[in-house]
C-alpha cells in the first residue's frame, strides 16, 4: 500500500487519466459522443465472446497475455503476443485476454497483432474510463472490453456498458464483493467477473470467486478472475460453479505456456 491513502489501483487510474488527457495520435480523441458512436459502428462486427465461453466445455478458459504485472513484476519479459496467442488457440483456450496497459508492459498494438494471428474472441484488458477507449479497443480488434466497477461511478458505468453494447461489444464487468456485483447487474452487465486479487493491496483471496458465486444468477455468465496457481485451484473454481476462468500468470510463467494450458483444459 502506498502512503497518503492512495492505492495501487488509484495510481494506475491516475496514470490512465493523464494518458487520456495528453494529445493523442488516434482519430477518436477529439470526437463528440455521436461521432464516436458513428465511428465505432462502422468497425467490423465483434465475435461472440460470451457465446464462446458458454458453448464450449465448462468452465471456459480465458487465457491471458501479460508480460509483467504490478503485483509480480516481470512474468515473461519481451514475450511476443502473437506467438503466445497461437499457443493459446491451439491448446484449448475459449477466449483470450490481452493486457493493454503500460503497467503490464502491454499496449493496444499487442491486441492488434493478436487479432491478426488468431480467431479467438478477444478481451481488451485495460483500465477503461471513457468511450474513446472503447472505440479504440474495437478498432484494434477487441470483442469484449473490461470495465472495473471500483473504478467507475454508477452513471458512468451504466453509460459505458450501454455504449459498448450499442457497438455490439461485450463487457466483462469486474467486481470484488456483493455490493459491486449488484451494481454491475443494475448497470446492465451480462458477463460478471469476480477478481480474487484485491486491486488496492494486491492480496489474493483464492476463495473469493467461489464464495461470491451464489450472488450471481445463472442467467449471467460468471468469470473467476486471477489467482489460479495450480490445477487444483482451477478444479475448486469449476466445482464452485464458475462458467469461466481468467488465467494469466500461471500460463505466462510456465516453461511451455501451450502445454500448461492443454494440461489444465484436460484436467477440467
Ligand atoms: O495482476 C496484477 O498485479 C494487477 C494489478 C492491478 C490491477 C490489475 C491487475 N491484474 C489484472 C487481472 O485481473 C489479472 O491479470 C487477471 O485476472 C489474471 O490474473 P492472474 O491469473 O493471477 O495472473
mmCIF file of C-alpha atoms and ligand atoms in Angstrom:
data_model
loop_
_atom_site.group_PDB
_atom_site.id
_atom_site.type_symbol
_atom_site.label_atom_id
_atom_site.label_comp_id
_atom_site.label_asym_id
_atom_site.label_seq_id
_atom_site.Cartn_x
_atom_site.Cartn_y
_atom_site.Cartn_z
ATOM 1 C CA UNK A 1 0.000 0.000 0.000
ATOM 2 C CA UNK A 2 1.322 3.432 -0.846
ATOM 3 C CA UNK A 3 1.425 6.395 1.525
ATOM 4 C CA UNK A 4 -1.208 9.172 1.901
ATOM 5 C CA UNK A 5 -4.054 6.662 1.484
ATOM 6 C CA UNK A 6 -3.722 6.299 -2.269
ATOM 7 C CA UNK A 7 -3.687 2.714 -3.512
ATOM 8 C CA UNK A 8 -2.108 0.912 -6.451
ATOM 9 C CA UNK A 9 -5.392 0.998 -8.347
ATOM 10 C CA UNK A 10 -5.642 4.764 -7.708
ATOM 11 C CA UNK A 11 -2.153 5.185 -9.135
ATOM 12 C CA UNK A 12 -2.902 3.140 -12.239
ATOM 13 C CA UNK A 13 -6.117 5.124 -12.782
ATOM 14 C CA UNK A 14 -4.310 8.456 -12.278
ATOM 15 C CA UNK A 15 -1.718 7.420 -14.864
ATOM 16 C CA UNK A 16 -4.522 6.422 -17.251
ATOM 17 C CA UNK A 17 -6.278 9.787 -16.795
ATOM 18 C CA UNK A 18 -3.010 11.583 -17.556
ATOM 19 C CA UNK A 19 -2.537 9.426 -20.671
ATOM 20 C CA UNK A 20 -6.064 10.244 -21.833
ATOM 21 C CA UNK A 21 -5.597 13.970 -21.187
ATOM 22 C CA UNK A 22 -2.434 14.124 -23.315
ATOM 23 C CA UNK A 23 -2.744 14.930 -27.033
ATOM 24 C CA UNK A 24 -3.438 11.695 -28.897
ATOM 25 C CA UNK A 25 -2.399 10.454 -32.282
ATOM 26 C CA UNK A 26 -5.603 8.447 -32.723
ATOM 27 C CA UNK A 27 -8.553 9.900 -34.603
ATOM 28 C CA UNK A 28 -11.126 9.297 -31.912
ATOM 29 C CA UNK A 29 -9.507 11.512 -29.230
ATOM 30 C CA UNK A 30 -11.357 14.726 -30.142
ATOM 31 C CA UNK A 31 -14.706 13.376 -31.313
ATOM 32 C CA UNK A 32 -18.161 14.034 -29.870
ATOM 33 C CA UNK A 33 -20.186 11.150 -28.414
ATOM 34 C CA UNK A 34 -22.259 10.959 -31.580
ATOM 35 C CA UNK A 35 -19.180 10.904 -33.816
ATOM 36 C CA UNK A 36 -17.630 8.205 -31.624
ATOM 37 C CA UNK A 37 -20.752 6.104 -31.956
ATOM 38 C CA UNK A 38 -20.769 6.527 -35.739
ATOM 39 C CA UNK A 39 -17.071 5.668 -35.966
ATOM 40 C CA UNK A 40 -17.435 2.648 -33.690
ATOM 41 C CA UNK A 41 -20.500 1.378 -35.554
ATOM 42 C CA UNK A 42 -18.574 1.320 -38.851
ATOM 43 C CA UNK A 43 -15.899 -1.037 -37.472
ATOM 44 C CA UNK A 44 -16.155 -4.796 -38.158
ATOM 45 C CA UNK A 45 -18.675 -6.734 -36.077
ATOM 46 C CA UNK A 46 -17.123 -8.325 -32.967
ATOM 47 C CA UNK A 47 -17.070 -12.066 -32.260
ATOM 48 C CA UNK A 48 -19.325 -13.603 -29.624
ATOM 49 C CA UNK A 49 -17.090 -13.715 -26.513
ATOM 50 C CA UNK A 50 -19.831 -14.886 -24.119
ATOM 51 C CA UNK A 51 -21.067 -17.477 -26.621
ATOM 52 C CA UNK A 52 -17.564 -18.972 -26.851
ATOM 53 C CA UNK A 53 -17.494 -19.330 -23.044
ATOM 54 C CA UNK A 54 -20.969 -20.832 -22.772
ATOM 55 C CA UNK A 55 -20.982 -23.140 -25.771
ATOM 56 C CA UNK A 56 -17.704 -24.993 -25.154
ATOM 57 C CA UNK A 57 -16.713 -27.219 -22.231
ATOM 58 C CA UNK A 58 -17.231 -25.521 -18.820
ATOM 59 C CA UNK A 59 -15.504 -23.712 -17.388
ATOM 60 C CA UNK A 60 -14.191 -21.992 -20.494
ATOM 61 C CA UNK A 61 -10.659 -20.702 -20.195
ATOM 62 C CA UNK A 62 -9.874 -17.069 -20.932
ATOM 63 C CA UNK A 63 -6.104 -17.315 -21.337
ATOM 64 C CA UNK A 64 -4.355 -14.033 -20.686
ATOM 65 C CA UNK A 65 -1.301 -12.446 -22.252
ATOM 66 C CA UNK A 66 0.660 -10.302 -19.796
ATOM 67 C CA UNK A 67 4.400 -9.735 -19.844
ATOM 68 C CA UNK A 68 4.512 -8.257 -16.348
ATOM 69 C CA UNK A 69 2.198 -7.170 -13.581
ATOM 70 C CA UNK A 70 2.326 -4.570 -10.813
ATOM 71 C CA UNK A 71 1.958 -7.319 -8.192
ATOM 72 C CA UNK A 72 4.501 -9.814 -9.534
ATOM 73 C CA UNK A 73 6.901 -7.770 -11.695
ATOM 74 C CA UNK A 74 8.245 -9.482 -14.811
ATOM 75 C CA UNK A 75 6.377 -12.606 -15.901
ATOM 76 C CA UNK A 76 7.698 -13.172 -19.430
ATOM 77 C CA UNK A 77 9.565 -10.072 -20.495
ATOM 78 C CA UNK A 78 9.720 -9.366 -24.204
ATOM 79 C CA UNK A 79 7.191 -12.116 -24.990
ATOM 80 C CA UNK A 80 5.628 -11.968 -28.446
ATOM 81 C CA UNK A 81 1.853 -11.635 -28.151
ATOM 82 C CA UNK A 82 1.228 -13.395 -31.480
ATOM 83 C CA UNK A 83 3.268 -16.452 -30.554
ATOM 84 C CA UNK A 84 1.510 -16.807 -27.200
ATOM 85 C CA UNK A 85 -1.870 -16.274 -28.888
ATOM 86 C CA UNK A 86 -1.193 -19.096 -31.348
ATOM 87 C CA UNK A 87 -0.248 -21.414 -28.469
ATOM 88 C CA UNK A 88 -3.439 -20.490 -26.615
ATOM 89 C CA UNK A 89 -5.587 -21.005 -29.720
ATOM 90 C CA UNK A 90 -4.018 -24.397 -30.446
ATOM 91 C CA UNK A 91 -4.332 -25.701 -26.896
ATOM 92 C CA UNK A 92 -7.920 -25.182 -25.866
ATOM 93 C CA UNK A 93 -8.491 -21.554 -24.835
ATOM 94 C CA UNK A 94 -12.119 -20.494 -25.366
ATOM 95 C CA UNK A 95 -11.128 -16.810 -25.435
ATOM 96 C CA UNK A 96 -8.051 -14.682 -24.874
ATOM 97 C CA UNK A 97 -7.383 -11.617 -22.743
ATOM 98 C CA UNK A 98 -4.675 -9.135 -23.738
ATOM 99 C CA UNK A 99 -3.290 -6.700 -21.179
ATOM 100 C CA UNK A 100 -3.118 -3.362 -22.991
ATOM 101 C CA UNK A 101 -1.828 -1.146 -20.177
ATOM 102 C CA UNK A 102 1.765 0.019 -19.773
ATOM 103 C CA UNK A 103 1.935 -1.120 -16.125
ATOM 104 C CA UNK A 104 1.807 -4.650 -17.566
ATOM 105 C CA UNK A 105 4.228 -3.839 -20.420
ATOM 106 C CA UNK A 106 1.262 -4.093 -22.771
ATOM 107 C CA UNK A 107 -0.345 -1.915 -25.422
ATOM 108 C CA UNK A 108 -3.194 -1.833 -27.923
ATOM 109 C CA UNK A 109 -0.623 -2.865 -30.540
ATOM 110 C CA UNK A 110 -0.405 -6.238 -28.795
ATOM 111 C CA UNK A 111 -4.126 -6.676 -29.208
ATOM 112 C CA UNK A 112 -3.936 -5.637 -32.850
ATOM 113 C CA UNK A 113 -1.215 -8.181 -33.596
ATOM 114 C CA UNK A 114 -3.105 -10.947 -31.753
ATOM 115 C CA UNK A 115 -6.245 -10.135 -33.788
ATOM 116 C CA UNK A 116 -4.232 -10.637 -36.959
ATOM 117 C CA UNK A 117 -2.989 -14.044 -35.778
ATOM 118 C CA UNK A 118 -5.910 -15.941 -34.212
ATOM 119 C CA UNK A 119 -9.685 -16.175 -34.472
ATOM 120 C CA UNK A 120 -10.281 -16.436 -30.709
ATOM 121 C CA UNK A 121 -12.675 -13.876 -29.197
ATOM 122 C CA UNK A 122 -10.504 -11.227 -27.505
ATOM 123 C CA UNK A 123 -10.855 -9.208 -24.308
ATOM 124 C CA UNK A 124 -9.163 -5.793 -24.176
ATOM 125 C CA UNK A 125 -7.855 -5.841 -20.606
ATOM 126 C CA UNK A 126 -7.372 -2.176 -19.904
ATOM 127 C CA UNK A 127 -8.438 0.460 -17.401
ATOM 128 C CA UNK A 128 -11.305 1.991 -19.348
ATOM 129 C CA UNK A 129 -12.657 5.330 -18.183
ATOM 130 C CA UNK A 130 -14.116 6.818 -21.359
ATOM 131 C CA UNK A 131 -15.806 5.998 -24.642
ATOM 132 C CA UNK A 132 -12.787 6.764 -26.820
ATOM 133 C CA UNK A 133 -11.006 3.789 -25.244
ATOM 134 C CA UNK A 134 -13.914 1.518 -26.156
ATOM 135 C CA UNK A 135 -13.799 2.659 -29.772
ATOM 136 C CA UNK A 136 -10.002 2.244 -29.873
ATOM 137 C CA UNK A 137 -10.310 -1.268 -28.434
ATOM 138 C CA UNK A 138 -12.857 -2.186 -31.095
ATOM 139 C CA UNK A 139 -10.690 -0.623 -33.776
ATOM 140 C CA UNK A 140 -7.755 -2.932 -32.938
ATOM 141 C CA UNK A 141 -9.997 -5.996 -32.854
ATOM 142 C CA UNK A 142 -11.435 -6.423 -29.344
ATOM 143 C CA UNK A 143 -14.680 -8.357 -28.966
ATOM 144 C CA UNK A 144 -15.096 -7.612 -25.267
ATOM 145 C CA UNK A 145 -13.879 -4.797 -23.004
ATOM 146 C CA UNK A 146 -13.179 -4.761 -19.282
ATOM 147 C CA UNK A 147 -14.985 -2.305 -17.022
ATOM 148 C CA UNK A 148 -13.949 -2.274 -13.357
ATOM 149 C CA UNK A 149 -16.829 -1.362 -11.041
ATOM 150 C CA UNK A 150 -14.455 0.047 -8.391
ATOM 151 C CA UNK A 151 -13.055 2.484 -10.969
ATOM 152 C CA UNK A 152 -16.342 3.936 -12.256
ATOM 153 C CA UNK A 153 -19.197 5.868 -10.620
ATOM 154 C CA UNK A 154 -22.588 4.192 -11.246
ATOM 155 C CA UNK A 155 -23.866 6.552 -14.014
ATOM 156 C CA UNK A 156 -20.558 6.302 -15.898
ATOM 157 C CA UNK A 157 -20.544 2.516 -15.574
ATOM 158 C CA UNK A 158 -24.069 2.258 -16.983
ATOM 159 C CA UNK A 159 -23.246 4.703 -19.761
ATOM 160 C CA UNK A 160 -20.092 2.852 -20.831
ATOM 161 C CA UNK A 161 -21.811 -0.550 -20.737
ATOM 162 C CA UNK A 162 -24.636 0.801 -22.883
ATOM 163 C CA UNK A 163 -22.177 2.399 -25.303
ATOM 164 C CA UNK A 164 -20.164 -0.834 -25.669
ATOM 165 C CA UNK A 165 -23.336 -2.898 -26.169
ATOM 166 C CA UNK A 166 -24.557 -0.451 -28.828
ATOM 167 C CA UNK A 167 -21.307 -1.159 -30.682
ATOM 168 C CA UNK A 168 -22.041 -4.918 -30.237
ATOM 169 C CA UNK A 169 -19.038 -5.275 -27.959
ATOM 170 C CA UNK A 170 -19.477 -7.397 -24.863
ATOM 171 C CA UNK A 171 -18.371 -6.198 -21.435
ATOM 172 C CA UNK A 172 -16.628 -8.069 -18.652
ATOM 173 C CA UNK A 173 -17.727 -6.170 -15.579
ATOM 174 C CA UNK A 174 -15.227 -6.757 -12.795
ATOM 175 C CA UNK A 175 -16.309 -6.803 -9.158
ATOM 176 C CA UNK A 176 -14.917 -7.750 -5.768
ATOM 177 C CA UNK A 177 -17.890 -8.053 -3.407
ATOM 178 C CA UNK A 178 -21.660 -8.484 -3.249
ATOM 179 C CA UNK A 179 -22.379 -4.744 -3.440
ATOM 180 C CA UNK A 180 -20.305 -4.388 -6.617
ATOM 181 C CA UNK A 181 -21.999 -7.429 -8.154
ATOM 182 C CA UNK A 182 -25.362 -5.721 -7.534
ATOM 183 C CA UNK A 183 -24.050 -2.514 -9.117
ATOM 184 C CA UNK A 184 -22.766 -4.416 -12.155
ATOM 185 C CA UNK A 185 -26.085 -6.206 -12.704
ATOM 186 C CA UNK A 186 -28.078 -2.984 -12.171
ATOM 187 C CA UNK A 187 -25.876 -1.240 -14.746
ATOM 188 C CA UNK A 188 -26.726 -3.815 -17.424
ATOM 189 C CA UNK A 189 -23.754 -6.168 -17.276
ATOM 190 C CA UNK A 190 -24.262 -9.715 -18.567
ATOM 191 C CA UNK A 191 -20.753 -11.032 -18.015
ATOM 192 C CA UNK A 192 -19.717 -10.646 -14.387
ATOM 193 C CA UNK A 193 -16.180 -11.212 -13.133
ATOM 194 C CA UNK A 194 -15.054 -11.550 -9.555
ATOM 195 C CA UNK A 195 -11.388 -10.782 -9.105
ATOM 196 C CA UNK A 196 -9.688 -12.768 -6.369
ATOM 197 C CA UNK A 197 -6.896 -10.200 -6.369
ATOM 198 C CA UNK A 198 -7.615 -7.073 -4.340
ATOM 199 C CA UNK A 199 -6.532 -4.319 -6.725
ATOM 200 C CA UNK A 200 -5.930 -1.963 -3.802
ATOM 201 C CA UNK A 201 -3.493 -4.211 -1.913
ATOM 202 C CA UNK A 202 -2.729 -6.989 -4.472
ATOM 203 C CA UNK A 203 -3.603 -9.598 -1.847
ATOM 204 C CA UNK A 204 -5.115 -12.789 -3.239
ATOM 205 C CA UNK A 205 -8.120 -14.421 -1.613
ATOM 206 C CA UNK A 206 -8.283 -17.707 -3.532
ATOM 207 C CA UNK A 207 -11.818 -18.422 -2.246
ATOM 208 C CA UNK A 208 -13.393 -15.077 -3.104
ATOM 209 C CA UNK A 209 -14.766 -16.014 -6.523
ATOM 210 C CA UNK A 210 -16.174 -19.271 -5.149
ATOM 211 C CA UNK A 211 -17.769 -17.522 -2.147
ATOM 212 C CA UNK A 212 -19.471 -14.853 -4.257
ATOM 213 C CA UNK A 213 -20.812 -17.249 -6.913
ATOM 214 C CA UNK A 214 -24.193 -17.507 -5.184
ATOM 215 C CA UNK A 215 -24.945 -13.796 -5.676
ATOM 216 C CA UNK A 216 -24.967 -14.056 -9.475
ATOM 217 C CA UNK A 217 -27.992 -15.751 -11.103
ATOM 218 C CA UNK A 218 -27.261 -18.476 -13.651
ATOM 219 C CA UNK A 219 -28.629 -16.340 -16.486
ATOM 220 C CA UNK A 220 -25.443 -14.249 -16.199
ATOM 221 C CA UNK A 221 -22.041 -15.593 -17.196
ATOM 222 C CA UNK A 222 -19.713 -15.788 -14.219
ATOM 223 C CA UNK A 223 -15.938 -15.422 -14.558
ATOM 224 C CA UNK A 224 -13.491 -16.241 -11.765
ATOM 225 C CA UNK A 225 -10.521 -13.928 -12.284
ATOM 226 C CA UNK A 226 -6.949 -14.238 -11.005
ATOM 227 C CA UNK A 227 -5.103 -16.405 -8.565
ATOM 228 C CA UNK A 228 -5.096 -19.802 -10.306
ATOM 229 C CA UNK A 229 -1.674 -21.179 -9.414
ATOM 230 C CA UNK A 230 -2.340 -24.931 -9.621
ATOM 231 C CA UNK A 231 -4.709 -27.303 -11.404
ATOM 232 C CA UNK A 232 -6.389 -27.903 -8.039
ATOM 233 C CA UNK A 233 -7.192 -24.152 -7.818
ATOM 234 C CA UNK A 234 -8.923 -24.421 -11.199
ATOM 235 C CA UNK A 235 -10.825 -27.556 -10.168
ATOM 236 C CA UNK A 236 -12.077 -25.821 -6.996
ATOM 237 C CA UNK A 237 -13.369 -22.891 -9.028
ATOM 238 C CA UNK A 238 -15.022 -25.267 -11.510
ATOM 239 C CA UNK A 239 -16.743 -27.043 -8.623
ATOM 240 C CA UNK A 240 -17.979 -23.719 -7.231
ATOM 241 C CA UNK A 241 -19.910 -23.144 -10.471
ATOM 242 C CA UNK A 242 -17.745 -20.630 -12.358
ATOM 243 C CA UNK A 243 -18.647 -20.528 -16.065
ATOM 244 C CA UNK A 244 -15.170 -19.328 -16.999
ATOM 245 C CA UNK A 245 -11.704 -18.855 -15.508
ATOM 246 C CA UNK A 246 -9.451 -15.922 -16.414
ATOM 247 C CA UNK A 247 -5.857 -17.080 -16.002
ATOM 248 C CA UNK A 248 -2.684 -15.144 -16.795
ATOM 249 C CA UNK A 249 0.406 -15.613 -14.619
ATOM 250 C CA UNK A 250 0.090 -19.415 -14.475
ATOM 251 C CA UNK A 251 0.462 -19.688 -18.258
ATOM 252 C CA UNK A 252 2.829 -16.756 -18.763
ATOM 253 C CA UNK A 253 5.378 -18.150 -16.289
ATOM 254 C CA UNK A 254 5.116 -21.753 -17.489
ATOM 255 C CA UNK A 255 8.097 -23.068 -19.412
ATOM 256 C CA UNK A 256 5.654 -24.170 -22.133
ATOM 257 C CA UNK A 257 2.507 -21.992 -21.927
ATOM 258 C CA UNK A 258 0.668 -24.082 -24.518
ATOM 259 C CA UNK A 259 1.324 -27.336 -22.671
ATOM 260 C CA UNK A 260 0.336 -25.782 -19.341
ATOM 261 C CA UNK A 261 -2.961 -24.719 -20.896
ATOM 262 C CA UNK A 262 -3.566 -28.092 -22.548
ATOM 263 C CA UNK A 263 -2.897 -29.940 -19.281
ATOM 264 C CA UNK A 264 -5.293 -27.668 -17.374
ATOM 265 C CA UNK A 265 -8.027 -27.994 -20.000
ATOM 266 C CA UNK A 266 -7.698 -31.803 -19.937
ATOM 267 C CA UNK A 267 -7.933 -31.815 -16.122
ATOM 268 C CA UNK A 268 -11.142 -29.775 -16.212
HETATM 269 O O1 LIG B 1 -2.108 -8.600 -11.878
HETATM 270 C C1 LIG B 1 -1.906 -7.570 -11.206
HETATM 271 O O2 LIG B 1 -0.890 -7.400 -10.499
HETATM 272 C C2 LIG B 1 -2.889 -6.448 -11.246
HETATM 273 C C3 LIG B 1 -2.633 -5.297 -10.522
HETATM 274 C C4 LIG B 1 -3.513 -4.228 -10.563
HETATM 275 C C5 LIG B 1 -4.646 -4.281 -11.329
HETATM 276 C C6 LIG B 1 -4.921 -5.432 -12.066
HETATM 277 C C7 LIG B 1 -4.050 -6.500 -12.025
HETATM 278 N N1 LIG B 1 -4.274 -7.634 -12.768
HETATM 279 C C8 LIG B 1 -5.317 -7.749 -13.716
HETATM 280 C C9 LIG B 1 -6.009 -9.037 -13.602
HETATM 281 O O3 LIG B 1 -7.157 -9.025 -13.240
HETATM 282 C C10 LIG B 1 -5.264 -10.298 -13.901
HETATM 283 O O4 LIG B 1 -4.300 -10.031 -14.861
HETATM 284 C C11 LIG B 1 -6.095 -11.467 -14.397
HETATM 285 O O5 LIG B 1 -7.240 -11.682 -13.650
HETATM 286 C C12 LIG B 1 -5.229 -12.746 -14.365
HETATM 287 O O6 LIG B 1 -4.693 -12.929 -13.075
HETATM 288 P P1 LIG B 1 -3.556 -13.993 -12.791
HETATM 289 O O7 LIG B 1 -4.001 -15.303 -13.377
HETATM 290 O O8 LIG B 1 -3.467 -14.075 -11.300
HETATM 291 O O9 LIG B 1 -2.333 -13.505 -13.454
#
